[in-house]
């Protein structure tokens, strides 16, 4: 069991550490983060999610409908709960609230999930990876981008050595313009297009799909490596919100999913795949969005680091429970 867990998680952790030590060794600087970030967010990750959704196929996606339902409810439910508490109870700005909600709700299916779930479940891991990518791309990411764009307090933190390059361009045109701007980002419309093609049972030629997947395969490694560079460049903030968000993501969310599925009589392999998917650490996208919009960067970096390394313990426990 320990060998399986280390084999699943170690590649992601080592890639983050390589990025960290590369930055500390001055092979990469914070000035290069926006470029790497833009490559992943604009090209590599959208292509990876698009190909991942298409590879699932309509029959396989419909057969995994319970997994789709549970993952959707778990992720959207957690996101909505944290967002409501942050905005209406704690009175936090909408951008910070959205970022914290994403930290607590979105498992890193497109980044950590590729090596972890692929190692544990082989080819059947394409379904939870694709489903997680669909939920994040269709629901969580657009909501987060819209709230970040609407937040008048965003883009106020100084990025070390990055200067104005890390600051996103101001979006104009009021609420409709900001919503449209968010929906036009490749991270949103390309996976949604793949989802629509799957529902219409339209398959791209293998030659086209394979050609698009080459750059997409780099998204997980480059994103994790970039996260390591970011971690080296910012003094991380360990505070009560970080601890609470990591607890929700690593422990509470998968525990609720596990108890709910057991209560409804679901067993393996559906139970195992769903619980382990929700037990994945926080999505690396959180740090990239924090850098892009310059909102709570130290907090996002700390949450990602603690969630990723803490998942060695928490994921071990859930893998052992559901096997």
PDB file of C-alpha atoms in Angstrom:
ATOM      1  CA  UNK A   1       0.000   0.000   0.000  1.00  0.00           C
ATOM      2  CA  UNK A   2       2.791   2.444   0.891  1.00  0.00           C
ATOM      3  CA  UNK A   3       4.539   1.638  -2.380  1.00  0.00           C
ATOM      4  CA  UNK A   4       1.350   2.366  -4.358  1.00  0.00           C
ATOM      5  CA  UNK A   5       0.835   5.692  -2.588  1.00  0.00           C
ATOM      6  CA  UNK A   6       4.439   6.809  -3.046  1.00  0.00           C
ATOM      7  CA  UNK A   7       4.404   5.679  -6.670  1.00  0.00           C
ATOM      8  CA  UNK A   8       1.268   7.728  -7.270  1.00  0.00           C
ATOM      9  CA  UNK A   9       2.211  10.936  -5.435  1.00  0.00           C
ATOM     10  CA  UNK A  10       5.995  11.073  -5.641  1.00  0.00           C
ATOM     11  CA  UNK A  11       6.217  12.246  -9.301  1.00  0.00           C
ATOM     12  CA  UNK A  12       4.060  15.300  -8.541  1.00  0.00           C
ATOM     13  CA  UNK A  13       5.948  16.165  -5.347  1.00  0.00           C
ATOM     14  CA  UNK A  14       9.370  15.732  -6.970  1.00  0.00           C
ATOM     15  CA  UNK A  15       8.336  17.956  -9.902  1.00  0.00           C
ATOM     16  CA  UNK A  16       7.277  20.723  -7.497  1.00  0.00           C
ATOM     17  CA  UNK A  17      10.563  20.346  -5.590  1.00  0.00           C
ATOM     18  CA  UNK A  18      12.545  20.514  -8.851  1.00  0.00           C
ATOM     19  CA  UNK A  19      10.866  23.811  -9.683  1.00  0.00           C
ATOM     20  CA  UNK A  20      11.554  25.087  -6.175  1.00  0.00           C
ATOM     21  CA  UNK A  21      15.245  24.200  -6.260  1.00  0.00           C
ATOM     22  CA  UNK A  22      15.608  25.497  -9.830  1.00  0.00           C
ATOM     23  CA  UNK A  23      14.377  28.882  -8.633  1.00  0.00           C
ATOM     24  CA  UNK A  24      16.559  28.809  -5.532  1.00  0.00           C
ATOM     25  CA  UNK A  25      19.534  27.942  -7.763  1.00  0.00           C
ATOM     26  CA  UNK A  26      18.649  30.974  -9.937  1.00  0.00           C
ATOM     27  CA  UNK A  27      18.054  28.846 -13.023  1.00  0.00           C
ATOM     28  CA  UNK A  28      14.555  30.355 -13.184  1.00  0.00           C
ATOM     29  CA  UNK A  29      13.277  33.636 -11.772  1.00  0.00           C
ATOM     30  CA  UNK A  30       9.867  35.031 -10.954  1.00  0.00           C
ATOM     31  CA  UNK A  31      10.109  37.060 -14.165  1.00  0.00           C
ATOM     32  CA  UNK A  32       9.667  33.814 -16.107  1.00  0.00           C
ATOM     33  CA  UNK A  33       6.581  32.688 -14.177  1.00  0.00           C
ATOM     34  CA  UNK A  34       4.111  34.776 -16.248  1.00  0.00           C
ATOM     35  CA  UNK A  35       5.466  33.228 -19.465  1.00  0.00           C
ATOM     36  CA  UNK A  36       5.230  29.656 -18.161  1.00  0.00           C
ATOM     37  CA  UNK A  37       1.869  30.482 -16.632  1.00  0.00           C
ATOM     38  CA  UNK A  38       0.538  31.846 -19.923  1.00  0.00           C
ATOM     39  CA  UNK A  39       1.754  28.815 -21.864  1.00  0.00           C
ATOM     40  CA  UNK A  40      -0.010  26.401 -19.492  1.00  0.00           C
ATOM     41  CA  UNK A  41      -3.224  28.418 -19.087  1.00  0.00           C
ATOM     42  CA  UNK A  42      -3.632  29.420 -22.748  1.00  0.00           C
ATOM     43  CA  UNK A  43      -2.392  26.350 -24.628  1.00  0.00           C
ATOM     44  CA  UNK A  44      -1.195  23.249 -22.767  1.00  0.00           C
ATOM     45  CA  UNK A  45      -3.910  22.822 -20.117  1.00  0.00           C
ATOM     46  CA  UNK A  46      -6.892  23.688 -22.375  1.00  0.00           C
ATOM     47  CA  UNK A  47      -5.614  21.160 -24.922  1.00  0.00           C
ATOM     48  CA  UNK A  48      -5.055  18.540 -22.212  1.00  0.00           C
ATOM     49  CA  UNK A  49      -8.608  18.981 -20.887  1.00  0.00           C
ATOM     50  CA  UNK A  50     -10.068  18.985 -24.403  1.00  0.00           C
ATOM     51  CA  UNK A  51      -8.313  15.758 -25.378  1.00  0.00           C
ATOM     52  CA  UNK A  52      -9.062  14.204 -21.978  1.00  0.00           C
ATOM     53  CA  UNK A  53     -12.780  14.885 -22.357  1.00  0.00           C
ATOM     54  CA  UNK A  54     -12.832  13.526 -25.911  1.00  0.00           C
ATOM     55  CA  UNK A  55     -10.908  10.398 -24.944  1.00  0.00           C
ATOM     56  CA  UNK A  56     -13.585   9.446 -22.451  1.00  0.00           C
ATOM     57  CA  UNK A  57     -16.227   8.919 -25.135  1.00  0.00           C
ATOM     58  CA  UNK A  58     -19.989   9.296 -24.723  1.00  0.00           C
ATOM     59  CA  UNK A  59     -20.712   5.695 -23.743  1.00  0.00           C
ATOM     60  CA  UNK A  60     -17.995   5.662 -21.093  1.00  0.00           C
ATOM     61  CA  UNK A  61     -19.086   9.074 -19.820  1.00  0.00           C
ATOM     62  CA  UNK A  62     -22.729   8.012 -19.551  1.00  0.00           C
ATOM     63  CA  UNK A  63     -21.713   4.753 -17.862  1.00  0.00           C
ATOM     64  CA  UNK A  64     -19.844   6.800 -15.267  1.00  0.00           C
ATOM     65  CA  UNK A  65     -22.890   8.985 -14.601  1.00  0.00           C
ATOM     66  CA  UNK A  66     -22.923   8.309 -10.823  1.00  0.00           C
ATOM     67  CA  UNK A  67     -19.255   9.341 -10.634  1.00  0.00           C
ATOM     68  CA  UNK A  68     -20.090  12.485 -12.613  1.00  0.00           C
ATOM     69  CA  UNK A  69     -22.998  13.278 -10.278  1.00  0.00           C
ATOM     70  CA  UNK A  70     -21.052  12.734  -7.050  1.00  0.00           C
ATOM     71  CA  UNK A  71     -17.985  14.656  -8.220  1.00  0.00           C
ATOM     72  CA  UNK A  72     -20.160  17.508  -9.466  1.00  0.00           C
ATOM     73  CA  UNK A  73     -22.138  17.712  -6.231  1.00  0.00           C
ATOM     74  CA  UNK A  74     -18.999  17.452  -4.079  1.00  0.00           C
ATOM     75  CA  UNK A  75     -17.044  20.101  -5.952  1.00  0.00           C
ATOM     76  CA  UNK A  76     -19.852  22.582  -6.626  1.00  0.00           C
ATOM     77  CA  UNK A  77     -21.331  22.072  -3.149  1.00  0.00           C
ATOM     78  CA  UNK A  78     -17.996  22.714  -1.441  1.00  0.00           C
ATOM     79  CA  UNK A  79     -17.286  25.706  -3.669  1.00  0.00           C
ATOM     80  CA  UNK A  80     -20.697  27.262  -3.018  1.00  0.00           C
ATOM     81  CA  UNK A  81     -20.541  26.679   0.749  1.00  0.00           C
ATOM     82  CA  UNK A  82     -17.083  28.241   1.152  1.00  0.00           C
ATOM     83  CA  UNK A  83     -17.991  31.119  -1.179  1.00  0.00           C
ATOM     84  CA  UNK A  84     -21.193  31.961   0.714  1.00  0.00           C
ATOM     85  CA  UNK A  85     -19.477  31.862   4.105  1.00  0.00           C
ATOM     86  CA  UNK A  86     -16.537  33.950   2.863  1.00  0.00           C
ATOM     87  CA  UNK A  87     -18.668  36.664   1.212  1.00  0.00           C
ATOM     88  CA  UNK A  88     -21.751  36.903   3.404  1.00  0.00           C
ATOM     89  CA  UNK A  89     -20.457  35.790   6.824  1.00  0.00           C
ATOM     90  CA  UNK A  90     -16.796  36.819   6.848  1.00  0.00           C
ATOM     91  CA  UNK A  91     -17.321  39.778   4.455  1.00  0.00           C
ATOM     92  CA  UNK A  92     -14.278  38.987   2.311  1.00  0.00           C
ATOM     93  CA  UNK A  93     -13.848  40.567  -1.156  1.00  0.00           C
ATOM     94  CA  UNK A  94     -15.384  38.491  -3.992  1.00  0.00           C
ATOM     95  CA  UNK A  95     -12.036  37.751  -5.668  1.00  0.00           C
ATOM     96  CA  UNK A  96     -10.404  36.457  -2.490  1.00  0.00           C
ATOM     97  CA  UNK A  97     -13.558  34.511  -1.612  1.00  0.00           C
ATOM     98  CA  UNK A  98     -13.659  32.856  -5.039  1.00  0.00           C
ATOM     99  CA  UNK A  99      -9.986  31.913  -4.833  1.00  0.00           C
ATOM    100  CA  UNK A 100     -10.465  30.375  -1.387  1.00  0.00           C
ATOM    101  CA  UNK A 101     -13.542  28.502  -2.579  1.00  0.00           C
ATOM    102  CA  UNK A 102     -11.510  27.079  -5.464  1.00  0.00           C
ATOM    103  CA  UNK A 103      -8.743  26.056  -3.035  1.00  0.00           C
ATOM    104  CA  UNK A 104     -11.191  24.103  -0.897  1.00  0.00           C
ATOM    105  CA  UNK A 105     -13.248  22.465  -3.643  1.00  0.00           C
ATOM    106  CA  UNK A 106     -11.205  21.682  -6.769  1.00  0.00           C
ATOM    107  CA  UNK A 107      -9.026  18.541  -6.799  1.00  0.00           C
ATOM    108  CA  UNK A 108      -5.977  18.680  -9.055  1.00  0.00           C
ATOM    109  CA  UNK A 109      -7.311  16.155 -11.580  1.00  0.00           C
ATOM    110  CA  UNK A 110      -5.549  17.707 -14.572  1.00  0.00           C
ATOM    111  CA  UNK A 111      -2.172  18.012 -12.800  1.00  0.00           C
ATOM    112  CA  UNK A 112      -1.654  15.644  -9.857  1.00  0.00           C
ATOM    113  CA  UNK A 113      -4.528  13.428 -10.981  1.00  0.00           C
ATOM    114  CA  UNK A 114      -2.787  12.393 -14.203  1.00  0.00           C
ATOM    115  CA  UNK A 115       0.145  10.603 -12.490  1.00  0.00           C
ATOM    116  CA  UNK A 116      -1.794   9.543  -9.357  1.00  0.00           C
ATOM    117  CA  UNK A 117      -5.026   8.194 -10.841  1.00  0.00           C
ATOM    118  CA  UNK A 118      -3.199   6.858 -13.889  1.00  0.00           C
ATOM    119  CA  UNK A 119      -0.874   4.888 -11.613  1.00  0.00           C
ATOM    120  CA  UNK A 120      -3.724   3.532  -9.456  1.00  0.00           C
ATOM    121  CA  UNK A 121      -6.400   2.788 -12.085  1.00  0.00           C
ATOM    122  CA  UNK A 122      -4.623   2.626 -15.451  1.00  0.00           C
ATOM    123  CA  UNK A 123      -6.705   3.506 -18.501  1.00  0.00           C
ATOM    124  CA  UNK A 124      -9.934   3.746 -16.473  1.00  0.00           C
ATOM    125  CA  UNK A 125      -8.480   6.865 -14.818  1.00  0.00           C
ATOM    126  CA  UNK A 126      -9.408   8.874 -17.936  1.00  0.00           C
ATOM    127  CA  UNK A 127     -13.015   9.063 -16.704  1.00  0.00           C
ATOM    128  CA  UNK A 128     -12.468  10.745 -13.284  1.00  0.00           C
ATOM    129  CA  UNK A 129      -9.740  12.956 -14.788  1.00  0.00           C
ATOM    130  CA  UNK A 130     -12.075  14.050 -17.594  1.00  0.00           C
ATOM    131  CA  UNK A 131     -15.050  14.490 -15.257  1.00  0.00           C
ATOM    132  CA  UNK A 132     -13.000  16.564 -12.821  1.00  0.00           C
ATOM    133  CA  UNK A 133     -11.729  18.689 -15.685  1.00  0.00           C
ATOM    134  CA  UNK A 134     -15.258  19.204 -17.008  1.00  0.00           C
ATOM    135  CA  UNK A 135     -16.655  20.308 -13.633  1.00  0.00           C
ATOM    136  CA  UNK A 136     -13.760  22.702 -13.031  1.00  0.00           C
ATOM    137  CA  UNK A 137     -13.823  24.114 -16.567  1.00  0.00           C
ATOM    138  CA  UNK A 138     -17.602  24.412 -16.971  1.00  0.00           C
ATOM    139  CA  UNK A 139     -18.624  25.525 -13.480  1.00  0.00           C
ATOM    140  CA  UNK A 140     -15.858  26.455 -11.031  1.00  0.00           C
ATOM    141  CA  UNK A 141     -13.371  28.239 -13.292  1.00  0.00           C
ATOM    142  CA  UNK A 142     -15.863  30.597 -15.012  1.00  0.00           C
ATOM    143  CA  UNK A 143     -17.347  31.566 -11.632  1.00  0.00           C
ATOM    144  CA  UNK A 144     -13.881  32.201 -10.194  1.00  0.00           C
ATOM    145  CA  UNK A 145     -12.725  34.229 -13.208  1.00  0.00           C
ATOM    146  CA  UNK A 146     -15.858  36.359 -13.141  1.00  0.00           C
ATOM    147  CA  UNK A 147     -15.551  37.097  -9.407  1.00  0.00           C
ATOM    148  CA  UNK A 148     -11.837  37.871  -9.759  1.00  0.00           C
ATOM    149  CA  UNK A 149     -12.592  40.246 -12.621  1.00  0.00           C
ATOM    150  CA  UNK A 150     -15.384  41.935 -10.671  1.00  0.00           C
ATOM    151  CA  UNK A 151     -13.267  42.400  -7.542  1.00  0.00           C
ATOM    152  CA  UNK A 152     -12.163  46.063  -7.329  1.00  0.00           C
ATOM    153  CA  UNK A 153      -9.581  45.172  -4.655  1.00  0.00           C
ATOM    154  CA  UNK A 154      -7.686  42.688  -6.896  1.00  0.00           C
ATOM    155  CA  UNK A 155      -4.278  43.148  -8.475  1.00  0.00           C
ATOM    156  CA  UNK A 156      -2.945  45.054  -5.465  1.00  0.00           C
ATOM    157  CA  UNK A 157      -0.169  42.781  -4.247  1.00  0.00           C
ATOM    158  CA  UNK A 158       3.349  43.385  -5.534  1.00  0.00           C
ATOM    159  CA  UNK A 159       4.949  40.419  -7.235  1.00  0.00           C
ATOM    160  CA  UNK A 160       8.658  40.085  -6.439  1.00  0.00           C
ATOM    161  CA  UNK A 161      10.821  40.720  -9.474  1.00  0.00           C
ATOM    162  CA  UNK A 162       7.865  40.272 -11.798  1.00  0.00           C
ATOM    163  CA  UNK A 163       6.885  43.934 -12.022  1.00  0.00           C
ATOM    164  CA  UNK A 164       3.920  44.761 -14.141  1.00  0.00           C
ATOM    165  CA  UNK A 165       4.150  41.562 -16.209  1.00  0.00           C
ATOM    166  CA  UNK A 166       2.119  39.587 -13.676  1.00  0.00           C
ATOM    167  CA  UNK A 167      -0.718  42.095 -13.669  1.00  0.00           C
ATOM    168  CA  UNK A 168      -3.697  41.151 -15.857  1.00  0.00           C
ATOM    169  CA  UNK A 169      -5.154  43.723 -18.185  1.00  0.00           C
ATOM    170  CA  UNK A 170      -8.141  45.609 -16.866  1.00  0.00           C
ATOM    171  CA  UNK A 171     -11.415  44.301 -18.149  1.00  0.00           C
ATOM    172  CA  UNK A 172     -13.994  46.855 -19.240  1.00  0.00           C
ATOM    173  CA  UNK A 173     -17.581  46.910 -20.328  1.00  0.00           C
ATOM    174  CA  UNK A 174     -19.353  46.233 -17.051  1.00  0.00           C
ATOM    175  CA  UNK A 175     -20.720  42.908 -15.854  1.00  0.00           C
ATOM    176  CA  UNK A 176     -21.695  41.481 -19.308  1.00  0.00           C
ATOM    177  CA  UNK A 177     -18.284  42.358 -20.728  1.00  0.00           C
ATOM    178  CA  UNK A 178     -16.434  40.751 -17.832  1.00  0.00           C
ATOM    179  CA  UNK A 179     -18.542  37.600 -18.044  1.00  0.00           C
ATOM    180  CA  UNK A 180     -17.943  37.380 -21.799  1.00  0.00           C
ATOM    181  CA  UNK A 181     -14.208  37.977 -21.318  1.00  0.00           C
ATOM    182  CA  UNK A 182     -14.038  35.116 -18.799  1.00  0.00           C
ATOM    183  CA  UNK A 183     -15.992  32.730 -21.018  1.00  0.00           C
ATOM    184  CA  UNK A 184     -13.729  33.508 -23.997  1.00  0.00           C
ATOM    185  CA  UNK A 185     -10.625  32.183 -22.253  1.00  0.00           C
ATOM    186  CA  UNK A 186      -9.348  28.883 -23.746  1.00  0.00           C
ATOM    187  CA  UNK A 187      -9.417  27.306 -20.271  1.00  0.00           C
ATOM    188  CA  UNK A 188     -13.218  27.576 -20.391  1.00  0.00           C
ATOM    189  CA  UNK A 189     -14.458  27.274 -23.973  1.00  0.00           C
ATOM    190  CA  UNK A 190     -12.138  24.541 -25.261  1.00  0.00           C
ATOM    191  CA  UNK A 191     -13.038  21.847 -22.646  1.00  0.00           C
ATOM    192  CA  UNK A 192     -16.704  22.866 -22.976  1.00  0.00           C
ATOM    193  CA  UNK A 193     -16.433  22.314 -26.719  1.00  0.00           C
ATOM    194  CA  UNK A 194     -14.996  18.863 -26.079  1.00  0.00           C
ATOM    195  CA  UNK A 195     -17.871  18.058 -23.724  1.00  0.00           C
ATOM    196  CA  UNK A 196     -20.414  19.094 -26.371  1.00  0.00           C
ATOM    197  CA  UNK A 197     -18.663  16.969 -29.017  1.00  0.00           C
ATOM    198  CA  UNK A 198     -18.742  13.968 -26.666  1.00  0.00           C
ATOM    199  CA  UNK A 199     -22.472  14.383 -25.992  1.00  0.00           C
ATOM    200  CA  UNK A 200     -23.046  14.589 -29.759  1.00  0.00           C
ATOM    201  CA  UNK A 201     -20.966  11.396 -30.134  1.00  0.00           C
ATOM    202  CA  UNK A 202     -18.536  13.156 -32.483  1.00  0.00           C
ATOM    203  CA  UNK A 203     -15.005  11.775 -32.469  1.00  0.00           C
ATOM    204  CA  UNK A 204     -12.017  13.554 -33.933  1.00  0.00           C
ATOM    205  CA  UNK A 205      -9.632  11.494 -36.087  1.00  0.00           C
ATOM    206  CA  UNK A 206      -6.920   9.812 -34.024  1.00  0.00           C
ATOM    207  CA  UNK A 207      -4.284  11.723 -35.977  1.00  0.00           C
ATOM    208  CA  UNK A 208      -5.791  15.080 -34.969  1.00  0.00           C
ATOM    209  CA  UNK A 209      -6.364  14.033 -31.372  1.00  0.00           C
ATOM    210  CA  UNK A 210      -2.826  12.683 -31.053  1.00  0.00           C
ATOM    211  CA  UNK A 211      -1.356  15.848 -32.540  1.00  0.00           C
ATOM    212  CA  UNK A 212      -3.226  18.013 -30.036  1.00  0.00           C
ATOM    213  CA  UNK A 213      -2.284  15.839 -27.080  1.00  0.00           C
ATOM    214  CA  UNK A 214       1.494  16.302 -27.464  1.00  0.00           C
ATOM    215  CA  UNK A 215       1.498  19.790 -25.942  1.00  0.00           C
ATOM    216  CA  UNK A 216      -1.331  18.850 -23.593  1.00  0.00           C
ATOM    217  CA  UNK A 217       0.801  16.128 -22.026  1.00  0.00           C
ATOM    218  CA  UNK A 218       3.246  18.796 -20.872  1.00  0.00           C
ATOM    219  CA  UNK A 219       0.642  20.708 -18.869  1.00  0.00           C
ATOM    220  CA  UNK A 220       0.891  18.701 -15.650  1.00  0.00           C
ATOM    221  CA  UNK A 221       4.687  18.736 -15.478  1.00  0.00           C
ATOM    222  CA  UNK A 222       5.097  22.389 -16.471  1.00  0.00           C
ATOM    223  CA  UNK A 223       2.317  23.528 -14.112  1.00  0.00           C
ATOM    224  CA  UNK A 224       3.789  21.655 -11.140  1.00  0.00           C
ATOM    225  CA  UNK A 225       7.302  22.869 -11.994  1.00  0.00           C
ATOM    226  CA  UNK A 226       5.975  26.448 -12.231  1.00  0.00           C
ATOM    227  CA  UNK A 227       4.247  26.030  -8.871  1.00  0.00           C
ATOM    228  CA  UNK A 228       7.622  25.137  -7.371  1.00  0.00           C
ATOM    229  CA  UNK A 229       9.153  28.323  -8.831  1.00  0.00           C
ATOM    230  CA  UNK A 230       6.305  30.358  -7.352  1.00  0.00           C
ATOM    231  CA  UNK A 231       6.740  28.727  -3.950  1.00  0.00           C
ATOM    232  CA  UNK A 232      10.417  29.714  -3.969  1.00  0.00           C
ATOM    233  CA  UNK A 233       9.639  33.341  -4.763  1.00  0.00           C
ATOM    234  CA  UNK A 234       7.031  34.149  -2.160  1.00  0.00           C
ATOM    235  CA  UNK A 235       7.066  34.089   1.605  1.00  0.00           C
ATOM    236  CA  UNK A 236       4.229  31.721   2.368  1.00  0.00           C
ATOM    237  CA  UNK A 237       1.541  32.681   4.859  1.00  0.00           C
ATOM    238  CA  UNK A 238       0.424  30.005   7.302  1.00  0.00           C
ATOM    239  CA  UNK A 239      -2.753  31.236   8.947  1.00  0.00           C
ATOM    240  CA  UNK A 240      -6.118  29.955  10.123  1.00  0.00           C
ATOM    241  CA  UNK A 241      -7.822  30.253   6.681  1.00  0.00           C
ATOM    242  CA  UNK A 242      -5.050  28.181   5.071  1.00  0.00           C
ATOM    243  CA  UNK A 243      -5.379  25.413   7.666  1.00  0.00           C
ATOM    244  CA  UNK A 244      -9.176  25.375   7.360  1.00  0.00           C
ATOM    245  CA  UNK A 245      -9.126  25.333   3.547  1.00  0.00           C
ATOM    246  CA  UNK A 246      -6.593  22.486   3.442  1.00  0.00           C
ATOM    247  CA  UNK A 247      -8.652  20.520   5.985  1.00  0.00           C
ATOM    248  CA  UNK A 248     -11.793  20.969   3.888  1.00  0.00           C
ATOM    249  CA  UNK A 249     -10.030  19.932   0.666  1.00  0.00           C
ATOM    250  CA  UNK A 250      -7.922  17.034   1.954  1.00  0.00           C
ATOM    251  CA  UNK A 251     -10.179  15.576   4.649  1.00  0.00           C
ATOM    252  CA  UNK A 252     -13.739  16.897   4.855  1.00  0.00           C
ATOM    253  CA  UNK A 253     -14.708  16.781   1.169  1.00  0.00           C
ATOM    254  CA  UNK A 254     -13.584  13.176   0.479  1.00  0.00           C
ATOM    255  CA  UNK A 255     -14.941  12.029   3.861  1.00  0.00           C
ATOM    256  CA  UNK A 256     -18.410  13.410   3.089  1.00  0.00           C
ATOM    257  CA  UNK A 257     -18.333  11.822  -0.378  1.00  0.00           C
ATOM    258  CA  UNK A 258     -17.245   8.474   1.068  1.00  0.00           C
ATOM    259  CA  UNK A 259     -19.961   8.455   3.728  1.00  0.00           C
ATOM    260  CA  UNK A 260     -22.615   9.550   1.247  1.00  0.00           C
ATOM    261  CA  UNK A 261     -21.752   6.860  -1.303  1.00  0.00           C
ATOM    262  CA  UNK A 262     -21.572   4.149   1.349  1.00  0.00           C
ATOM    263  CA  UNK A 263     -24.955   5.240   2.711  1.00  0.00           C
ATOM    264  CA  UNK A 264     -26.428   4.924  -0.791  1.00  0.00           C
ATOM    265  CA  UNK A 265     -24.922   1.464  -1.248  1.00  0.00           C
ATOM    266  CA  UNK A 266     -22.219   2.206  -3.825  1.00  0.00           C
ATOM    267  CA  UNK A 267     -19.103   0.015  -3.875  1.00  0.00           C
ATOM    268  CA  UNK A 268     -15.872  -0.359  -5.827  1.00  0.00           C
ATOM    269  CA  UNK A 269     -14.603   0.528  -8.331  1.00  0.00           C
ATOM    270  CA  UNK A 270     -16.925   3.548  -8.418  1.00  0.00           C
ATOM    271  CA  UNK A 271     -16.493   4.275  -4.701  1.00  0.00           C
ATOM    272  CA  UNK A 272     -12.717   4.095  -4.818  1.00  0.00           C
ATOM    273  CA  UNK A 273     -12.327   6.251  -7.933  1.00  0.00           C
ATOM    274  CA  UNK A 274     -14.708   8.944  -6.686  1.00  0.00           C
ATOM    275  CA  UNK A 275     -13.270   9.191  -3.162  1.00  0.00           C
ATOM    276  CA  UNK A 276      -9.632   9.152  -4.281  1.00  0.00           C
ATOM    277  CA  UNK A 277     -10.380  11.808  -6.928  1.00  0.00           C
ATOM    278  CA  UNK A 278     -11.881  14.154  -4.327  1.00  0.00           C
ATOM    279  CA  UNK A 279      -8.947  13.378  -2.000  1.00  0.00           C
ATOM    280  CA  UNK A 280      -6.455  14.773  -4.507  1.00  0.00           C
ATOM    281  CA  UNK A 281      -4.678  17.929  -3.269  1.00  0.00           C
ATOM    282  CA  UNK A 282      -5.782  21.439  -4.200  1.00  0.00           C
ATOM    283  CA  UNK A 283      -5.578  22.298  -7.876  1.00  0.00           C
ATOM    284  CA  UNK A 284      -2.351  24.011  -8.993  1.00  0.00           C
ATOM    285  CA  UNK A 285      -4.530  26.437 -10.925  1.00  0.00           C
ATOM    286  CA  UNK A 286      -5.174  28.303  -7.652  1.00  0.00           C
ATOM    287  CA  UNK A 287      -1.586  29.561  -7.466  1.00  0.00           C
ATOM    288  CA  UNK A 288      -1.540  30.455 -11.160  1.00  0.00           C
ATOM    289  CA  UNK A 289      -4.720  32.517 -10.817  1.00  0.00           C
ATOM    290  CA  UNK A 290      -3.387  34.147  -7.647  1.00  0.00           C
ATOM    291  CA  UNK A 291      -0.258  35.230  -9.544  1.00  0.00           C
ATOM    292  CA  UNK A 292      -2.222  36.339 -12.609  1.00  0.00           C
ATOM    293  CA  UNK A 293      -4.660  38.483 -10.592  1.00  0.00           C
ATOM    294  CA  UNK A 294      -2.230  39.201  -7.733  1.00  0.00           C
ATOM    295  CA  UNK A 295      -4.655  38.105  -5.025  1.00  0.00           C
ATOM    296  CA  UNK A 296      -3.523  36.271  -1.858  1.00  0.00           C
ATOM    297  CA  UNK A 297      -0.377  34.843  -3.484  1.00  0.00           C
ATOM    298  CA  UNK A 298       1.387  33.808  -0.213  1.00  0.00           C
ATOM    299  CA  UNK A 299      -1.805  32.184   1.059  1.00  0.00           C
ATOM    300  CA  UNK A 300      -2.389  30.285  -2.189  1.00  0.00           C
ATOM    301  CA  UNK A 301       1.238  29.098  -2.235  1.00  0.00           C
ATOM    302  CA  UNK A 302       1.017  27.869   1.366  1.00  0.00           C
ATOM    303  CA  UNK A 303      -2.304  26.107   0.744  1.00  0.00           C
ATOM    304  CA  UNK A 304      -0.938  24.323  -2.326  1.00  0.00           C
ATOM    305  CA  UNK A 305       2.253  23.224  -0.542  1.00  0.00           C
ATOM    306  CA  UNK A 306       0.500  21.947   2.603  1.00  0.00           C
ATOM    307  CA  UNK A 307      -2.308  20.307   0.628  1.00  0.00           C
ATOM    308  CA  UNK A 308       0.133  18.517  -1.700  1.00  0.00           C
ATOM    309  CA  UNK A 309       2.498  17.248   0.977  1.00  0.00           C
ATOM    310  CA  UNK A 310      -0.354  16.582   3.409  1.00  0.00           C
ATOM    311  CA  UNK A 311      -2.042  14.414   0.790  1.00  0.00           C
ATOM    312  CA  UNK A 312       0.686  11.824   1.396  1.00  0.00           C
ATOM    313  CA  UNK A 313      -1.079  11.159   4.697  1.00  0.00           C
ATOM    314  CA  UNK A 314      -4.696  11.952   3.858  1.00  0.00           C
ATOM    315  CA  UNK A 315      -4.766  10.143   0.501  1.00  0.00           C
ATOM    316  CA  UNK A 316      -3.046   7.160   2.095  1.00  0.00           C
ATOM    317  CA  UNK A 317      -5.835   6.971   4.633  1.00  0.00           C
ATOM    318  CA  UNK A 318      -8.614   7.191   2.034  1.00  0.00           C
ATOM    319  CA  UNK A 319      -6.944   4.715  -0.350  1.00  0.00           C
ATOM    320  CA  UNK A 320      -6.631   2.266   2.539  1.00  0.00           C
ATOM    321  CA  UNK A 321     -10.277   2.836   3.576  1.00  0.00           C
ATOM    322  CA  UNK A 322     -11.834   2.282   0.150  1.00  0.00           C
ATOM    323  CA  UNK A 323      -9.675  -0.613  -1.096  1.00  0.00           C
TER     324      UNK A 323
END
